[in-house]
CSV table of C-alpha atoms and ligand atoms in Angstrom, one decimal:
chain,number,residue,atom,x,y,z
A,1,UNK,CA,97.1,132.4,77.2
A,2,UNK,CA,100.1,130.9,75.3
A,3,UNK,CA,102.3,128.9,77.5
A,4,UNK,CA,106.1,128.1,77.3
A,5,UNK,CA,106.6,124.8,79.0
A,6,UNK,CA,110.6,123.9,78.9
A,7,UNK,CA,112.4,120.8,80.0
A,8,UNK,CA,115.8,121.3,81.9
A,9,UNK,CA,118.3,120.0,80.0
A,10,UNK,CA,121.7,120.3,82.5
A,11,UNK,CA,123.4,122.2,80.5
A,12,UNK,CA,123.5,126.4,79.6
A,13,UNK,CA,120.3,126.8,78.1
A,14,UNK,CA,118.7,125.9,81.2
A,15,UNK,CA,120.8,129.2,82.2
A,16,UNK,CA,120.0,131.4,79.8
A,17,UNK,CA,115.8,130.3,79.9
A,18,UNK,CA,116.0,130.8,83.8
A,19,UNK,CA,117.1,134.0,83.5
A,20,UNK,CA,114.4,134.8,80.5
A,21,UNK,CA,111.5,133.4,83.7
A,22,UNK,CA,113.5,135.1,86.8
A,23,UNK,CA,112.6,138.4,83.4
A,24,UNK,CA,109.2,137.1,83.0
A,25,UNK,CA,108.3,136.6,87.4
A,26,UNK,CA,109.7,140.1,88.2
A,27,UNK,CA,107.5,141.6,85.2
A,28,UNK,CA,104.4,140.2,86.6
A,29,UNK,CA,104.3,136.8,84.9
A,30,UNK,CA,103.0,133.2,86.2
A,31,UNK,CA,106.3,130.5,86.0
A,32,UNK,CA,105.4,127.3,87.3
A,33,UNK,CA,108.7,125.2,88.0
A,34,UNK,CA,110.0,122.3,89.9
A,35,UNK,CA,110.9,122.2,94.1
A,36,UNK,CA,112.3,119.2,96.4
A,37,UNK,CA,108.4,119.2,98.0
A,38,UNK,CA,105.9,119.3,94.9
A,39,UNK,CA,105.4,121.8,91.9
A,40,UNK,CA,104.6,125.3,92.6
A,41,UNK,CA,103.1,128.2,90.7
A,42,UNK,CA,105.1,131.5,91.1
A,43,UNK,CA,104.6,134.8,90.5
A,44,UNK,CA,106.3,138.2,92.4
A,45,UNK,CA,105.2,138.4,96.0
A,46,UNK,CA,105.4,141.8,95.7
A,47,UNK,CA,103.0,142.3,93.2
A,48,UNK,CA,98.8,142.4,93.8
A,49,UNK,CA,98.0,141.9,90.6
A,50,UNK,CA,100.7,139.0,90.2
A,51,UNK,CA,99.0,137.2,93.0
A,52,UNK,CA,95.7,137.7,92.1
A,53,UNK,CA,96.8,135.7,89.0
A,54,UNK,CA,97.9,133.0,90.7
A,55,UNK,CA,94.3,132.5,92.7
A,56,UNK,CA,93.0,132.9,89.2
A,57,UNK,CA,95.0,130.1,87.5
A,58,UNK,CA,94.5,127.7,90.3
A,59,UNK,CA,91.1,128.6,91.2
A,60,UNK,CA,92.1,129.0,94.7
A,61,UNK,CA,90.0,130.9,97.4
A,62,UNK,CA,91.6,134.0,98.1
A,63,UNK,CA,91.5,133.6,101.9
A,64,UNK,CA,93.9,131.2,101.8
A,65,UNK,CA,97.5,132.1,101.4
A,66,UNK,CA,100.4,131.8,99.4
A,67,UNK,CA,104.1,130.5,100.7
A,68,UNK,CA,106.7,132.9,99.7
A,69,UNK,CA,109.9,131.5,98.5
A,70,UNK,CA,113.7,133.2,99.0
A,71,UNK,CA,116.6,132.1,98.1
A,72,UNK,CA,118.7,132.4,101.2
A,73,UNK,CA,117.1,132.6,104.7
A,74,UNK,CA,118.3,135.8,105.5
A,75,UNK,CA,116.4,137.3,102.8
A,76,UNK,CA,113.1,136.9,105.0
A,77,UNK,CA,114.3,140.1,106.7
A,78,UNK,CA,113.0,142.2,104.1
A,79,UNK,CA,109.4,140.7,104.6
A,80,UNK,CA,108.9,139.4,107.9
A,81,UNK,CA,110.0,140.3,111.6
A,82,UNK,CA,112.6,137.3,112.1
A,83,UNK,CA,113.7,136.4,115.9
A,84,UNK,CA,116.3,134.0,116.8
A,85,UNK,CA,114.1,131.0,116.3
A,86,UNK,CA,114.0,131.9,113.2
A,87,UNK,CA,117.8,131.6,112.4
A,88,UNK,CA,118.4,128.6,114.4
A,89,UNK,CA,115.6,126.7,112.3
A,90,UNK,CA,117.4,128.4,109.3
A,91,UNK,CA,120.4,127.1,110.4
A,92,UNK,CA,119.3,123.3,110.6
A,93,UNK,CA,116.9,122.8,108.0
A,94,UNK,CA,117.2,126.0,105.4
A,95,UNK,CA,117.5,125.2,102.4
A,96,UNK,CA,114.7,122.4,102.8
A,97,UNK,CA,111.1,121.4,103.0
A,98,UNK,CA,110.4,123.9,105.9
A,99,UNK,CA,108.5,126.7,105.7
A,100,UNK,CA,108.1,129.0,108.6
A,101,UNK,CA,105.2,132.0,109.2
A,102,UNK,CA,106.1,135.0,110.8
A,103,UNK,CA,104.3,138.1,111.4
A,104,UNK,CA,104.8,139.8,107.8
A,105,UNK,CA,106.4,143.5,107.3
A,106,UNK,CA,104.6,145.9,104.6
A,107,UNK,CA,106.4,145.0,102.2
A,108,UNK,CA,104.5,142.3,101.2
A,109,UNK,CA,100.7,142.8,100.2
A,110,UNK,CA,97.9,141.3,102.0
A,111,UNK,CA,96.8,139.6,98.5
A,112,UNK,CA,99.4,137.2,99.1
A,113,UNK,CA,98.8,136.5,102.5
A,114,UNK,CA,95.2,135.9,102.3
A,115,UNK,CA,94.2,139.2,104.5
A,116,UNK,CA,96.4,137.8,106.9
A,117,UNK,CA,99.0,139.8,109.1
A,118,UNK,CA,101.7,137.0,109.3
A,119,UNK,CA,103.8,135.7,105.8
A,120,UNK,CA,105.0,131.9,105.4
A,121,UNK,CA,108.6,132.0,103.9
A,122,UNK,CA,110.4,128.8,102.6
A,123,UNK,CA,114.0,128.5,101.5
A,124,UNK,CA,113.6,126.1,98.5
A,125,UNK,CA,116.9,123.7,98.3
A,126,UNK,CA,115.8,122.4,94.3
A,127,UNK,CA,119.0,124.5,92.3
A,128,UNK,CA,116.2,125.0,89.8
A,129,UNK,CA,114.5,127.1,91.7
A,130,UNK,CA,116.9,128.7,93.8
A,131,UNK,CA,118.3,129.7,90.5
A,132,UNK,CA,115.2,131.1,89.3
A,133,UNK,CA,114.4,132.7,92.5
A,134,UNK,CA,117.6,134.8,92.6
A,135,UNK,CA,117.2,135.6,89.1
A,136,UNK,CA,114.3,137.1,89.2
A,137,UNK,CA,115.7,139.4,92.1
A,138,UNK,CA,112.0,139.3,94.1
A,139,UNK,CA,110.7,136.9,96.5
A,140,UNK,CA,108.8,134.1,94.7
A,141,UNK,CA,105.0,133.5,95.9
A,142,UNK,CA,104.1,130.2,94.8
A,143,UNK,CA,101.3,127.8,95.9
A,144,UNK,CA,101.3,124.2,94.5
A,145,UNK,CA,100.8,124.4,90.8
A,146,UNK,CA,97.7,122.2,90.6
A,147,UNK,CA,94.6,123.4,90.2
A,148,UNK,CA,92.5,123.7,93.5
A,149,UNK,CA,91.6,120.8,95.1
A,150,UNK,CA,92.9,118.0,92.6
A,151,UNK,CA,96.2,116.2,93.9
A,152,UNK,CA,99.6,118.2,93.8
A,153,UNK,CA,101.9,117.8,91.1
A,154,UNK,CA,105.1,116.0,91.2
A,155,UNK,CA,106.2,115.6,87.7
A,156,UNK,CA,105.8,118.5,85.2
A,157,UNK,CA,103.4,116.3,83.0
A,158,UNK,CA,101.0,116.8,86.0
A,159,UNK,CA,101.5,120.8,85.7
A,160,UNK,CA,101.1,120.7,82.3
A,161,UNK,CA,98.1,119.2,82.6
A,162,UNK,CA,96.2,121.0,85.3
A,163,UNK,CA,98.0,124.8,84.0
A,164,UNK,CA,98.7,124.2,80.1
A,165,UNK,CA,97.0,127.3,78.3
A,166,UNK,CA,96.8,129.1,82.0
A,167,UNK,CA,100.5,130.5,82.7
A,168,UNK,CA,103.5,131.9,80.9
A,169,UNK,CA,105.6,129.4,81.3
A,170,UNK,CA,106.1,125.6,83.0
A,171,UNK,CA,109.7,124.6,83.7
A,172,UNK,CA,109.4,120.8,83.8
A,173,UNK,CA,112.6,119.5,86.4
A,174,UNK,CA,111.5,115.8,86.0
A,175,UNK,CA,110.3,114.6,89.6
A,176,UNK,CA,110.3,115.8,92.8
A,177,UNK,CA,112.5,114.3,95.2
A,178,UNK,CA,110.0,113.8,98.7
A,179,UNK,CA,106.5,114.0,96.9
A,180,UNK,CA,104.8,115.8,99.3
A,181,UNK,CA,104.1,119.7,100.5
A,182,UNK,CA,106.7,121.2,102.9
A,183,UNK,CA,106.4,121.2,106.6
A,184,UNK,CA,104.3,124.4,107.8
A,185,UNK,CA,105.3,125.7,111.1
A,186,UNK,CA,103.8,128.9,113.1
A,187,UNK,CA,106.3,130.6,115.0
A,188,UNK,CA,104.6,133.9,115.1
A,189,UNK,CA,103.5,133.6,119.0
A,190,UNK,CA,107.2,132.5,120.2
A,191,UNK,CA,106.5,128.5,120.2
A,192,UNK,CA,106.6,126.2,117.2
A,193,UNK,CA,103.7,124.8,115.9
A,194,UNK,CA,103.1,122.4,113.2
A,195,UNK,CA,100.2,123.3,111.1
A,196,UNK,CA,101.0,120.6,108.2
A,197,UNK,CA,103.5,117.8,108.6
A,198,UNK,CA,106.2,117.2,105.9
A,199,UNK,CA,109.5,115.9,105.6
A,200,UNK,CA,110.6,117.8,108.5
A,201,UNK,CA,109.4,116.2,111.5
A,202,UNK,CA,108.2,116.8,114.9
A,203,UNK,CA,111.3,115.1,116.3
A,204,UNK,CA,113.6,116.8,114.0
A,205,UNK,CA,112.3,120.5,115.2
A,206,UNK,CA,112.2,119.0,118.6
A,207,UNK,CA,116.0,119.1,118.1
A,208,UNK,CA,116.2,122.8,118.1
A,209,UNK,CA,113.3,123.6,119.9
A,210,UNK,CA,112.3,121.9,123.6
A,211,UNK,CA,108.8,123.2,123.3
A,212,UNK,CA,107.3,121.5,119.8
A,213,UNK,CA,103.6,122.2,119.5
A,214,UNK,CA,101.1,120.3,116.8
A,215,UNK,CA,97.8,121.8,115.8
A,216,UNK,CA,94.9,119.6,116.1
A,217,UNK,CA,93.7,120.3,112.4
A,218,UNK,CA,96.5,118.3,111.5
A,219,UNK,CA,95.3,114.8,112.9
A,220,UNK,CA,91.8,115.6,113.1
A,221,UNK,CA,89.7,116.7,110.5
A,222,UNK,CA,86.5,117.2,112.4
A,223,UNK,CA,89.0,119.9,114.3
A,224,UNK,CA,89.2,122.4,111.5
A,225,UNK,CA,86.3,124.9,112.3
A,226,UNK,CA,85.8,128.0,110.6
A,227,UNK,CA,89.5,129.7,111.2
A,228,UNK,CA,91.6,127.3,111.0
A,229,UNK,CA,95.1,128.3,112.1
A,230,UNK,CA,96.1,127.8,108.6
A,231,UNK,CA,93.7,128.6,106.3
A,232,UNK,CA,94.7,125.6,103.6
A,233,UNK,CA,93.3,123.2,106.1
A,234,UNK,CA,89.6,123.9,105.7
A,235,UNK,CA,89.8,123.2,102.1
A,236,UNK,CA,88.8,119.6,100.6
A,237,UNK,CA,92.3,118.8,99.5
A,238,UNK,CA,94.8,116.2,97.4
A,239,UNK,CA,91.8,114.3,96.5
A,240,UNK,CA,91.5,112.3,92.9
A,241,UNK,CA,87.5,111.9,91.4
A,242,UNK,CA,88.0,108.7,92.8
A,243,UNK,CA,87.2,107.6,96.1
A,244,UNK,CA,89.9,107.4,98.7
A,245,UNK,CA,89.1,104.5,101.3
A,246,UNK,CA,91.1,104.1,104.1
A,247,UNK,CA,91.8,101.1,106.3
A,248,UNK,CA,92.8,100.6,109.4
A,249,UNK,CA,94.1,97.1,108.8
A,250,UNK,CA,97.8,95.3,108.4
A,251,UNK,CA,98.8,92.6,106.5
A,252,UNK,CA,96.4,89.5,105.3
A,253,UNK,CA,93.7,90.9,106.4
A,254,UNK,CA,93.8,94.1,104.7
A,255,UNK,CA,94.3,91.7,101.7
A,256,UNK,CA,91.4,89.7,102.3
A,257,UNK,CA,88.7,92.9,103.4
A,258,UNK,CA,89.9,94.7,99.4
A,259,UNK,CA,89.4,90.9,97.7
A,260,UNK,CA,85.9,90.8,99.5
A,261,UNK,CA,84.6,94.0,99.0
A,262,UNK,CA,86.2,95.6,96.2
A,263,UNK,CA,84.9,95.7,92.6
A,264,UNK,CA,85.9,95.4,89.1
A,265,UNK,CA,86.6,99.7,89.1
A,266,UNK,CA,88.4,99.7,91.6
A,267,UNK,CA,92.2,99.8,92.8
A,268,UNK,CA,94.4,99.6,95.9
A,269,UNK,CA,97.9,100.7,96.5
A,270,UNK,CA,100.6,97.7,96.7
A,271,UNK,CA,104.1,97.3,96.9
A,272,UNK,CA,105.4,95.3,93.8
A,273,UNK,CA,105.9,92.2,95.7
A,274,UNK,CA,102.0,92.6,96.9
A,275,UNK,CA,100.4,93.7,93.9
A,276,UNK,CA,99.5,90.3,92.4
A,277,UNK,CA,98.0,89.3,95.5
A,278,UNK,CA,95.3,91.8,95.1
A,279,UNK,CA,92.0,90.9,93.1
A,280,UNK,CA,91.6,95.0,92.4
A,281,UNK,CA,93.7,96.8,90.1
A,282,UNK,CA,97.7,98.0,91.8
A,283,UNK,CA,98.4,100.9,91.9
A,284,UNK,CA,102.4,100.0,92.9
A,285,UNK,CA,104.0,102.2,95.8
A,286,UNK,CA,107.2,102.0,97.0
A,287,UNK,CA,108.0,99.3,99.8
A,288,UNK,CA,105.0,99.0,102.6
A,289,UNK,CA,106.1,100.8,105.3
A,290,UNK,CA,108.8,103.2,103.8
A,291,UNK,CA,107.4,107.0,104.3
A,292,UNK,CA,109.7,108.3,102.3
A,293,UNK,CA,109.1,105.8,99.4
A,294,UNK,CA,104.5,106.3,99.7
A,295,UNK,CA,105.2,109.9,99.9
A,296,UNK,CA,107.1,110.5,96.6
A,297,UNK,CA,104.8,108.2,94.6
A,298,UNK,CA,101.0,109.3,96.8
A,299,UNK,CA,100.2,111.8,94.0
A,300,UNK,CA,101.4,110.4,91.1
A,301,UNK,CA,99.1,107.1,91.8
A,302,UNK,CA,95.9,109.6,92.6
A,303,UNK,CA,96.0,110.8,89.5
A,304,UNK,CA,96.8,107.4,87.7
A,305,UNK,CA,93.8,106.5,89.4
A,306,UNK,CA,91.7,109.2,87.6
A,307,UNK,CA,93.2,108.4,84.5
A,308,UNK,CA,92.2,104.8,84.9
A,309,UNK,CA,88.5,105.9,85.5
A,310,UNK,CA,88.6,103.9,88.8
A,311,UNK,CA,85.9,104.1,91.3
A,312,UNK,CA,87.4,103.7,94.4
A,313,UNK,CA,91.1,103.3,95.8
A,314,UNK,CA,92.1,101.3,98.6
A,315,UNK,CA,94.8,102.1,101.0
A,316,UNK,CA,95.8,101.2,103.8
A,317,UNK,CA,95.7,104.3,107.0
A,318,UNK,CA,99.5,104.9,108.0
A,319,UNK,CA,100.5,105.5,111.3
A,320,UNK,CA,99.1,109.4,112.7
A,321,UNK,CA,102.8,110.0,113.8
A,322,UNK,CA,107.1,110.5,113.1
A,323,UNK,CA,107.8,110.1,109.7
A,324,UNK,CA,104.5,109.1,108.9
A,325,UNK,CA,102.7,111.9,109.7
A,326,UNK,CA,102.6,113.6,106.7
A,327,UNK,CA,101.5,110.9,104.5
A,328,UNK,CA,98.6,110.2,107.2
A,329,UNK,CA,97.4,114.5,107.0
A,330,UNK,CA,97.4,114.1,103.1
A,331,UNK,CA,95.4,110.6,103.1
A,332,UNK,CA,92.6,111.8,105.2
A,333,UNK,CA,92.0,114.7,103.6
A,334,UNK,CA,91.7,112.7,100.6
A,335,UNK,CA,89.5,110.3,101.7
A,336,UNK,CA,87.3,113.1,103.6
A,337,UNK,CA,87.9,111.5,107.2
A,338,UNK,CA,86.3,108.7,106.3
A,339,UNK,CA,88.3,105.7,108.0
A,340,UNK,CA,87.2,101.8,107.6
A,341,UNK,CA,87.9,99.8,110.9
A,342,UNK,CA,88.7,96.2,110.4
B,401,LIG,P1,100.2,125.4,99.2
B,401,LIG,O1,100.4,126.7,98.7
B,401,LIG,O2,99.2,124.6,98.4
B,401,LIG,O3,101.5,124.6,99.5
B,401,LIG,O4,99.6,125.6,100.6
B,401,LIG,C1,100.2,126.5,101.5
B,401,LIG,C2,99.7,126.3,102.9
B,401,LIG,O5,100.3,127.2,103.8
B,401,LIG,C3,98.2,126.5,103.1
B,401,LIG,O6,97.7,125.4,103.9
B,401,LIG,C4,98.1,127.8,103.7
B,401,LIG,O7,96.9,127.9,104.5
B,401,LIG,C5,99.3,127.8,104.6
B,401,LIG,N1,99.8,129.2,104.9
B,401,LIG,C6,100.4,130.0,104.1
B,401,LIG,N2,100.6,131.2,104.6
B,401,LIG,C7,100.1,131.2,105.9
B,401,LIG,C8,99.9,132.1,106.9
B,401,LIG,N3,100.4,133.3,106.9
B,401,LIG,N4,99.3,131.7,108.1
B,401,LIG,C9,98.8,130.4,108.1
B,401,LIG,N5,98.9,129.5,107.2
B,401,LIG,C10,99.5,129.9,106.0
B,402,LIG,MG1,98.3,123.1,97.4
């Protein structure tokens, strides 16, 4: 397949080429292009054979479904069966990394929802997108546009290189702000509960709603049976070729356990005033600590990893909760649960 890819510019022709991909997404066509969370691969959520392209592209499972993206909040009416909660979450954190499943209306078909009878709808706030959204006139489906099971992309070089040859067209937006994949919330049953942590935090939702639930699959790996709540979950996911190792260790000792055991392949995320500390190869994060900082540079580094041939990568476990959250459900998937004590 030939493939477009364009780089926004800032000025009209990013106009006129959004409304040539909103053309291409409601004829059927794959468009990946840039959100505040991470890449994603779109196509027309109402459309089969437009989804079943995406699973194709990816070479996703087709059990596990696809995030449908609108341009304002209330345009979830026409595919789900919105309640209050729904609004007052809109209210707070729509447009942003949220998204928020509902049981679906016909409407949409049950290739995009992975068989399932409820449909996840986010509210992108990227103007790219939101542009190309309401250009294209139909709700967006759009997974991450990496292929299955390797890290998701941030930049557009990432897309390009997973997708080149695979879709119509890549719009590349430079980076994404946060770095990692929206916050997924059920609120099917009347409560909300966190099935993958993001940007949007516990607390934060705990704002709007007294009763905040999270599901176990998101701390605990060895929790994610069969049917997950959220299908994604089950999968082996954000991991490099490279091993990921964990540790559960602060400061100098951390330090001294990756100069002991770690060899000439191998690598360990630092902050630049660490990094020539380390006997390994750096892989330089933002500022130990900062959630915000790991999280926009975690995928990026996985795949510098890859392309450095390294063996395994060092880093240390986050805290399992607040802001951190996130970065901790990403990191052990990626290292497959495994977790060295010190
Ligand atoms: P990705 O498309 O890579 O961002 O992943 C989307 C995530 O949302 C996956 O973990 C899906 O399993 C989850 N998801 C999407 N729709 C639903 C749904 N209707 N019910 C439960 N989980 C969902
Ligand atoms: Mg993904």
């Amino acid at each position: 397949m030939e493939t477009t890819v364009y780089k926004i510019v800032g000025n009209d022709a990013d106009r006129e080429m959004l409304a040539e991909a909103g053309r291409l997404l409601r004829e059927g066509a794959l468009v990946a292009f840039p959100t505040e969370t991470v890449y994603g691969l779109g196509a027309s959520a109402l459309s089969t054979d437009a989804a079943a392209k995406i699973y194709e592209a990816k070479g996703r499972p087709s059990d596990n479904p696809l995030i449908v993206h609108v341009c304002e909040p209330a345009d979830a009416e026409a595919l789900a069966y919105t309640t209050p909660l729904y609004y007052a979450l809109a209210e707070r954190f729509m447009p942003g990394p949220l998204t928020v499943i509902m049981p679906k209306r016909e409407l949409i078909p049950e290739a995009v929802t992975g068989g399932l009878d409820t449909v996840a709808v986010r509210c992108p706030t990227n103007m790219v997108a939101r542009e190309l959204i309401r250009m294209a006139g139909v709700p967006v489906a759009a997974p991450s546009a990496n292929l299955s099971g390797s890290p998701s992309p941030t930049k557009g070089e990432h897309v390009v290189a997973d997708l080149y040859g695979r879709v119509d067209m890549i719009i590349d937006g430079g980076d994404c702000d946060i770095g990692v994949e929206s916050t997924v919330i059920s609120i099917a049953d009347g409560i909300v509960t966190i099935l993958r942590p993001g940007a949007v935090t516990e607390q934060m939702l705990s704002e709007v709603c007294s009763d905040v639930r999270v599901d176990r699959a998101v701390v605990d790996l060895g929790s994610v049976g069969a049917k997950p709540a959220s299908p994604g979950m089950k999968y082996k996911h954000y991991s490099p070729n490279a091993n990921v190792i964990l540790v559960d260790a602060e400061g100098d000792v951390f330090v001294r356990y990756v100069n002991t055991v770690a060899g000439d392949d191998d690598g360990v995320f630092a902050s630049e005033a660490e990094a020539e500390m380390f006997r390994p190869r750096a892989l330089v994060t933002g500022q130990v600590g900062s959630a915000a900082e790991l999280n926009h540079s975690l995928y990026a580094l996985l795949r510098e990893a890859d392309e450095l041939g390294l063996k395994n990568v060092y880093i240390r476990k986050p805290p399992a909760w607040g802001e951190h959250l996130a970065l901790f459900n990403r990191l052990i998937r990626a290292a497959a649960g495994q977790i060295v004590k010190i």
